[in-house]
Tab-separated table of C-alpha atoms in Angstrom:
chain	number	residue	atom	x	y	z
A	1	UNK	CA	-40.676	-32.964	16.322
A	2	UNK	CA	-39.997	-34.108	19.852
A	3	UNK	CA	-38.350	-31.914	22.434
A	4	UNK	CA	-35.307	-34.217	22.495
A	5	UNK	CA	-34.831	-33.929	18.712
A	6	UNK	CA	-35.268	-30.139	18.823
A	7	UNK	CA	-32.659	-29.901	21.567
A	8	UNK	CA	-30.278	-32.128	19.600
A	9	UNK	CA	-30.676	-29.987	16.479
A	10	UNK	CA	-30.052	-26.825	18.482
A	11	UNK	CA	-26.844	-28.313	19.904
A	12	UNK	CA	-25.704	-29.356	16.417
A	13	UNK	CA	-26.417	-25.872	15.047
A	14	UNK	CA	-24.398	-24.317	17.835
A	15	UNK	CA	-21.497	-26.682	17.164
A	16	UNK	CA	-21.623	-25.879	13.441
A	17	UNK	CA	-21.486	-22.172	14.210
A	18	UNK	CA	-18.492	-22.644	16.497
A	19	UNK	CA	-16.682	-24.752	13.879
A	20	UNK	CA	-17.438	-22.173	11.186
A	21	UNK	CA	-16.120	-19.455	13.461
A	22	UNK	CA	-12.917	-21.405	14.110
A	23	UNK	CA	-12.470	-22.132	10.408
A	24	UNK	CA	-12.998	-18.477	9.605
A	25	UNK	CA	-10.349	-17.476	12.127
A	26	UNK	CA	-7.971	-20.045	10.709
A	27	UNK	CA	-8.466	-18.732	7.187
A	28	UNK	CA	-7.951	-15.198	8.409
A	29	UNK	CA	-4.730	-16.176	10.168
A	30	UNK	CA	-3.484	-17.897	7.009
A	31	UNK	CA	-3.664	-14.658	5.010
A	32	UNK	CA	-0.305	-13.034	4.397
A	33	UNK	CA	1.203	-9.862	2.989
A	34	UNK	CA	3.877	-10.891	0.473
A	35	UNK	CA	6.814	-8.657	-0.375
A	36	UNK	CA	6.516	-9.587	-4.038
A	37	UNK	CA	10.150	-10.747	-4.038
A	38	UNK	CA	10.231	-14.511	-4.492
A	39	UNK	CA	13.625	-14.960	-2.840
A	40	UNK	CA	12.306	-13.360	0.355
A	41	UNK	CA	8.726	-14.663	0.280
A	42	UNK	CA	9.989	-18.238	-0.147
A	43	UNK	CA	11.747	-17.933	3.230
A	44	UNK	CA	8.528	-16.929	4.980
A	45	UNK	CA	5.816	-19.310	6.105
A	46	UNK	CA	2.955	-19.270	3.563
A	47	UNK	CA	4.884	-16.855	1.360
A	48	UNK	CA	4.642	-13.547	3.189
A	49	UNK	CA	4.260	-11.696	6.469
A	50	UNK	CA	1.387	-13.283	8.348
A	51	UNK	CA	-1.593	-11.175	9.311
A	52	UNK	CA	-2.801	-11.845	12.828
A	53	UNK	CA	0.813	-11.961	14.001
A	54	UNK	CA	3.552	-9.868	15.543
A	55	UNK	CA	6.676	-8.857	13.582
A	56	UNK	CA	9.813	-7.154	14.976
A	57	UNK	CA	12.216	-4.842	13.153
A	58	UNK	CA	15.328	-3.067	14.432
A	59	UNK	CA	18.144	-1.038	12.955
A	60	UNK	CA	21.350	-2.961	12.319
A	61	UNK	CA	23.457	-0.498	14.303
A	62	UNK	CA	22.947	1.810	17.244
A	63	UNK	CA	22.776	4.989	15.180
A	64	UNK	CA	19.848	7.032	13.965
A	65	UNK	CA	20.498	6.184	10.300
A	66	UNK	CA	19.837	2.458	10.620
A	67	UNK	CA	16.954	3.224	12.985
A	68	UNK	CA	15.389	5.460	10.341
A	69	UNK	CA	15.808	2.711	7.737
A	70	UNK	CA	13.996	0.274	10.053
A	71	UNK	CA	11.128	2.766	10.457
A	72	UNK	CA	10.882	3.207	6.671
A	73	UNK	CA	10.923	-0.573	6.190
A	74	UNK	CA	7.982	-0.782	8.606
A	75	UNK	CA	6.317	2.171	6.887
A	76	UNK	CA	6.569	0.433	3.526
A	77	UNK	CA	4.960	-2.711	4.930
A	78	UNK	CA	2.133	-0.707	6.507
A	79	UNK	CA	1.669	1.236	3.251
A	80	UNK	CA	0.810	-1.995	1.403
A	81	UNK	CA	-2.041	-2.813	3.772
A	82	UNK	CA	-5.603	-1.547	3.459
A	83	UNK	CA	-7.187	0.740	6.032
A	84	UNK	CA	-6.000	3.037	8.759
A	85	UNK	CA	-2.676	2.508	10.516
A	86	UNK	CA	-2.226	3.189	14.243
A	87	UNK	CA	1.329	4.189	15.243
A	88	UNK	CA	2.138	4.212	18.981
A	89	UNK	CA	5.271	6.027	20.218
A	90	UNK	CA	6.857	8.069	22.981
A	91	UNK	CA	9.118	10.260	20.817
A	92	UNK	CA	7.258	12.129	18.111
A	93	UNK	CA	10.254	12.459	15.795
A	94	UNK	CA	8.958	10.833	12.607
A	95	UNK	CA	9.721	12.635	9.351
A	96	UNK	CA	6.391	12.707	7.519
A	97	UNK	CA	7.782	13.359	3.993
A	98	UNK	CA	9.952	10.246	4.300
A	99	UNK	CA	6.943	8.110	5.259
A	100	UNK	CA	4.996	9.561	2.334
A	101	UNK	CA	7.871	8.647	0.005
A	102	UNK	CA	7.470	4.977	0.948
A	103	UNK	CA	3.728	5.133	0.318
A	104	UNK	CA	2.429	5.716	3.856
A	105	UNK	CA	0.697	9.078	3.713
A	106	UNK	CA	0.062	10.819	7.052
A	107	UNK	CA	-3.694	10.999	6.413
A	108	UNK	CA	-3.796	7.198	6.781
A	109	UNK	CA	-1.984	7.200	10.114
A	110	UNK	CA	-3.413	7.725	13.587
A	111	UNK	CA	-0.514	8.652	15.856
A	112	UNK	CA	-0.803	7.770	19.541
A	113	UNK	CA	1.787	9.702	21.556
A	114	UNK	CA	2.401	8.149	24.976
A	115	UNK	CA	4.285	9.356	28.024
A	116	UNK	CA	6.030	6.014	28.724
A	117	UNK	CA	6.575	2.561	27.266
A	118	UNK	CA	3.952	0.887	29.457
A	119	UNK	CA	1.378	3.163	27.864
A	120	UNK	CA	2.723	2.308	24.396
A	121	UNK	CA	2.274	-1.402	25.155
A	122	UNK	CA	-1.259	-0.861	26.464
A	123	UNK	CA	-2.229	1.291	23.461
A	124	UNK	CA	-0.646	-1.179	21.055
A	125	UNK	CA	-2.561	-4.107	22.536
A	126	UNK	CA	-5.841	-2.167	22.557
A	127	UNK	CA	-5.438	-1.202	18.897
A	128	UNK	CA	-4.576	-4.784	17.930
A	129	UNK	CA	-7.696	-6.076	19.681
A	130	UNK	CA	-9.866	-3.438	18.026
A	131	UNK	CA	-9.530	-4.955	14.555
A	132	UNK	CA	-10.489	-3.384	11.254
A	133	UNK	CA	-7.106	-1.670	10.874
A	134	UNK	CA	-4.510	-2.110	8.155
A	135	UNK	CA	-1.683	-2.413	10.678
A	136	UNK	CA	-0.686	-1.346	14.172
A	137	UNK	CA	2.860	-0.095	14.808
A	138	UNK	CA	4.632	0.413	18.139
A	139	UNK	CA	8.071	1.854	18.896
A	140	UNK	CA	9.570	0.019	21.863
A	141	UNK	CA	12.906	-0.279	23.620
A	142	UNK	CA	12.050	-3.537	25.382
A	143	UNK	CA	9.623	-6.290	24.511
A	144	UNK	CA	9.353	-8.823	27.354
A	145	UNK	CA	8.219	-12.331	26.456
A	146	UNK	CA	5.032	-12.062	28.537
A	147	UNK	CA	4.045	-8.790	26.864
A	148	UNK	CA	4.854	-10.157	23.401
A	149	UNK	CA	2.604	-13.170	24.019
A	150	UNK	CA	-0.279	-10.885	24.952
A	151	UNK	CA	0.303	-8.837	21.811
A	152	UNK	CA	0.522	-11.965	19.657
A	153	UNK	CA	-2.772	-13.240	21.072
A	154	UNK	CA	-4.401	-9.852	20.462
A	155	UNK	CA	-3.191	-9.872	16.850
A	156	UNK	CA	-4.431	-13.441	16.348
A	157	UNK	CA	-7.860	-12.549	17.684
A	158	UNK	CA	-8.395	-9.613	15.310
A	159	UNK	CA	-6.276	-10.771	12.352
A	160	UNK	CA	-4.401	-7.458	12.395
A	161	UNK	CA	-0.766	-7.049	11.349
A	162	UNK	CA	1.309	-6.063	14.393
A	163	UNK	CA	4.616	-4.294	13.691
A	164	UNK	CA	7.191	-3.450	16.367
A	165	UNK	CA	10.130	-1.095	15.822
A	166	UNK	CA	12.795	-1.725	18.446
A	167	UNK	CA	14.441	1.600	19.332
A	168	UNK	CA	16.965	2.253	22.070
A	169	UNK	CA	18.602	5.361	23.417
A	170	UNK	CA	21.851	3.750	24.609
A	171	UNK	CA	23.951	0.789	23.559
A	172	UNK	CA	23.266	-1.219	26.717
A	173	UNK	CA	19.577	-1.387	25.753
A	174	UNK	CA	20.367	-2.883	22.332
A	175	UNK	CA	21.194	-6.274	23.865
A	176	UNK	CA	17.511	-6.731	24.724
A	177	UNK	CA	16.832	-7.321	21.008
A	178	UNK	CA	18.537	-10.710	21.333
A	179	UNK	CA	16.082	-11.923	23.960
A	180	UNK	CA	13.335	-14.316	22.774
A	181	UNK	CA	9.853	-12.979	22.039
A	182	UNK	CA	6.639	-14.384	20.597
A	183	UNK	CA	7.067	-12.488	17.308
A	184	UNK	CA	6.548	-14.500	14.120
A	185	UNK	CA	9.474	-12.786	12.385
A	186	UNK	CA	12.431	-10.694	13.487
A	187	UNK	CA	14.312	-8.392	11.093
A	188	UNK	CA	17.386	-6.192	11.240
A	189	UNK	CA	17.830	-3.392	8.681
A	190	UNK	CA	21.132	-1.664	7.890
A	191	UNK	CA	21.892	1.108	5.411
A	192	UNK	CA	24.214	0.302	2.493
A	193	UNK	CA	25.687	2.497	-0.258
A	194	UNK	CA	23.038	3.324	-2.850
A	195	UNK	CA	22.655	1.410	-6.102
A	196	UNK	CA	25.464	2.358	-8.516
A	197	UNK	CA	24.422	4.136	-11.708
A	198	UNK	CA	26.073	4.028	-15.137
A	199	UNK	CA	26.107	7.843	-15.078
A	200	UNK	CA	26.930	10.323	-12.262
A	201	UNK	CA	24.079	10.629	-9.782
A	202	UNK	CA	22.462	9.075	-6.730
A	203	UNK	CA	20.919	5.658	-7.210
A	204	UNK	CA	18.135	3.981	-5.279
A	205	UNK	CA	18.963	3.605	-1.568
A	206	UNK	CA	19.857	0.069	-0.508
A	207	UNK	CA	19.471	-1.811	2.735
A	208	UNK	CA	20.784	-5.040	4.165
A	209	UNK	CA	17.698	-6.887	5.404
A	210	UNK	CA	18.529	-9.693	7.817
A	211	UNK	CA	15.702	-12.111	8.543
A	212	UNK	CA	17.024	-13.260	11.894
A	213	UNK	CA	14.072	-15.371	12.969
A	214	UNK	CA	10.997	-16.708	11.241
A	215	UNK	CA	8.448	-19.123	12.603
A	216	UNK	CA	8.124	-22.253	10.438
A	217	UNK	CA	10.686	-20.933	7.964
A	218	UNK	CA	14.337	-20.163	7.356
A	219	UNK	CA	16.204	-16.907	7.896
A	220	UNK	CA	18.499	-15.193	5.440
A	221	UNK	CA	20.259	-12.010	4.363
A	222	UNK	CA	19.112	-9.891	1.439
A	223	UNK	CA	20.474	-6.742	-0.156
A	224	UNK	CA	17.367	-4.855	-1.180
A	225	UNK	CA	16.384	-1.626	-2.827
A	226	UNK	CA	14.639	0.633	-0.317
A	227	UNK	CA	10.850	0.970	-0.397
A	228	UNK	CA	9.481	2.879	-3.365
A	229	UNK	CA	6.408	5.129	-3.475
A	230	UNK	CA	4.093	2.127	-3.054
A	231	UNK	CA	6.047	0.554	-0.210
A	232	UNK	CA	7.607	-2.103	-2.447
A	233	UNK	CA	11.163	-3.357	-2.183
A	234	UNK	CA	13.299	-5.054	-4.813
A	235	UNK	CA	16.191	-7.468	-4.642
A	236	UNK	CA	19.591	-6.019	-5.475
A	237	UNK	CA	21.797	-7.879	-7.932
A	238	UNK	CA	24.427	-8.059	-5.178
A	239	UNK	CA	22.242	-10.546	-3.287
A	240	UNK	CA	22.123	-12.907	-6.245
A	241	UNK	CA	25.880	-12.564	-6.735
A	242	UNK	CA	26.500	-13.293	-3.041
A	243	UNK	CA	24.219	-16.367	-3.083
A	244	UNK	CA	25.846	-17.617	-6.292
A	245	UNK	CA	29.342	-17.267	-4.804
A	246	UNK	CA	28.215	-19.063	-1.651
A	247	UNK	CA	26.759	-21.922	-3.714
A	248	UNK	CA	29.971	-22.270	-5.720
A	249	UNK	CA	32.117	-22.288	-2.584
A	250	UNK	CA	30.021	-25.112	-1.089
A	251	UNK	CA	30.213	-27.043	-4.358
A	252	UNK	CA	34.023	-26.794	-4.422
A	253	UNK	CA	34.477	-27.686	-0.775
């Protein structure tokens, strides 16, 4: 074998390795975490929440109740992943029994308590780049476009699921949620009256889940049953009734 042929083969081998690496990353980025609810998964690109991407969730109102529902929605998503979960925050006010009730047990979670939001962003990005985690969660008031792009790139590189809970202390900060970010999906969660029962008692909690933005997909509104002990949600019959009424109104117009 001549030196020229050996060099050519070495170059080809290197190119094959690079292509294989790129294909592997592409396959990793195509993996998703479905909700298991066809009406919701059909609205999402590739049928679920994309790994290797950033996803935003906020409470529908400015109160603590909707904010808690958003945190539990995130907790249920994280619970359905495999591996440790890193949760970055500045206010250590999570209610552990509630997280356990949606399937995310505290022994799976590594909490990173930070003194300010800049440190939350830095810790969030570092954890996303680390890889090998089920999900990385960050509680943030603001998410500037530049910072969100860095976080999205970090998630893409490791294939980790990045979850952002938008929390604000005053109403003026809530308007920041309308600003564009690099997140693949954006959700808003609001508390609704619990599922009615045929007998006296308290039914399963219900939420209004608004898919406000989704990359390569369509948004929508869904009335869902809150996360169960495995982090799973279900579609409430009210959603089907609402969609059916909407369809009939369009047909008659």
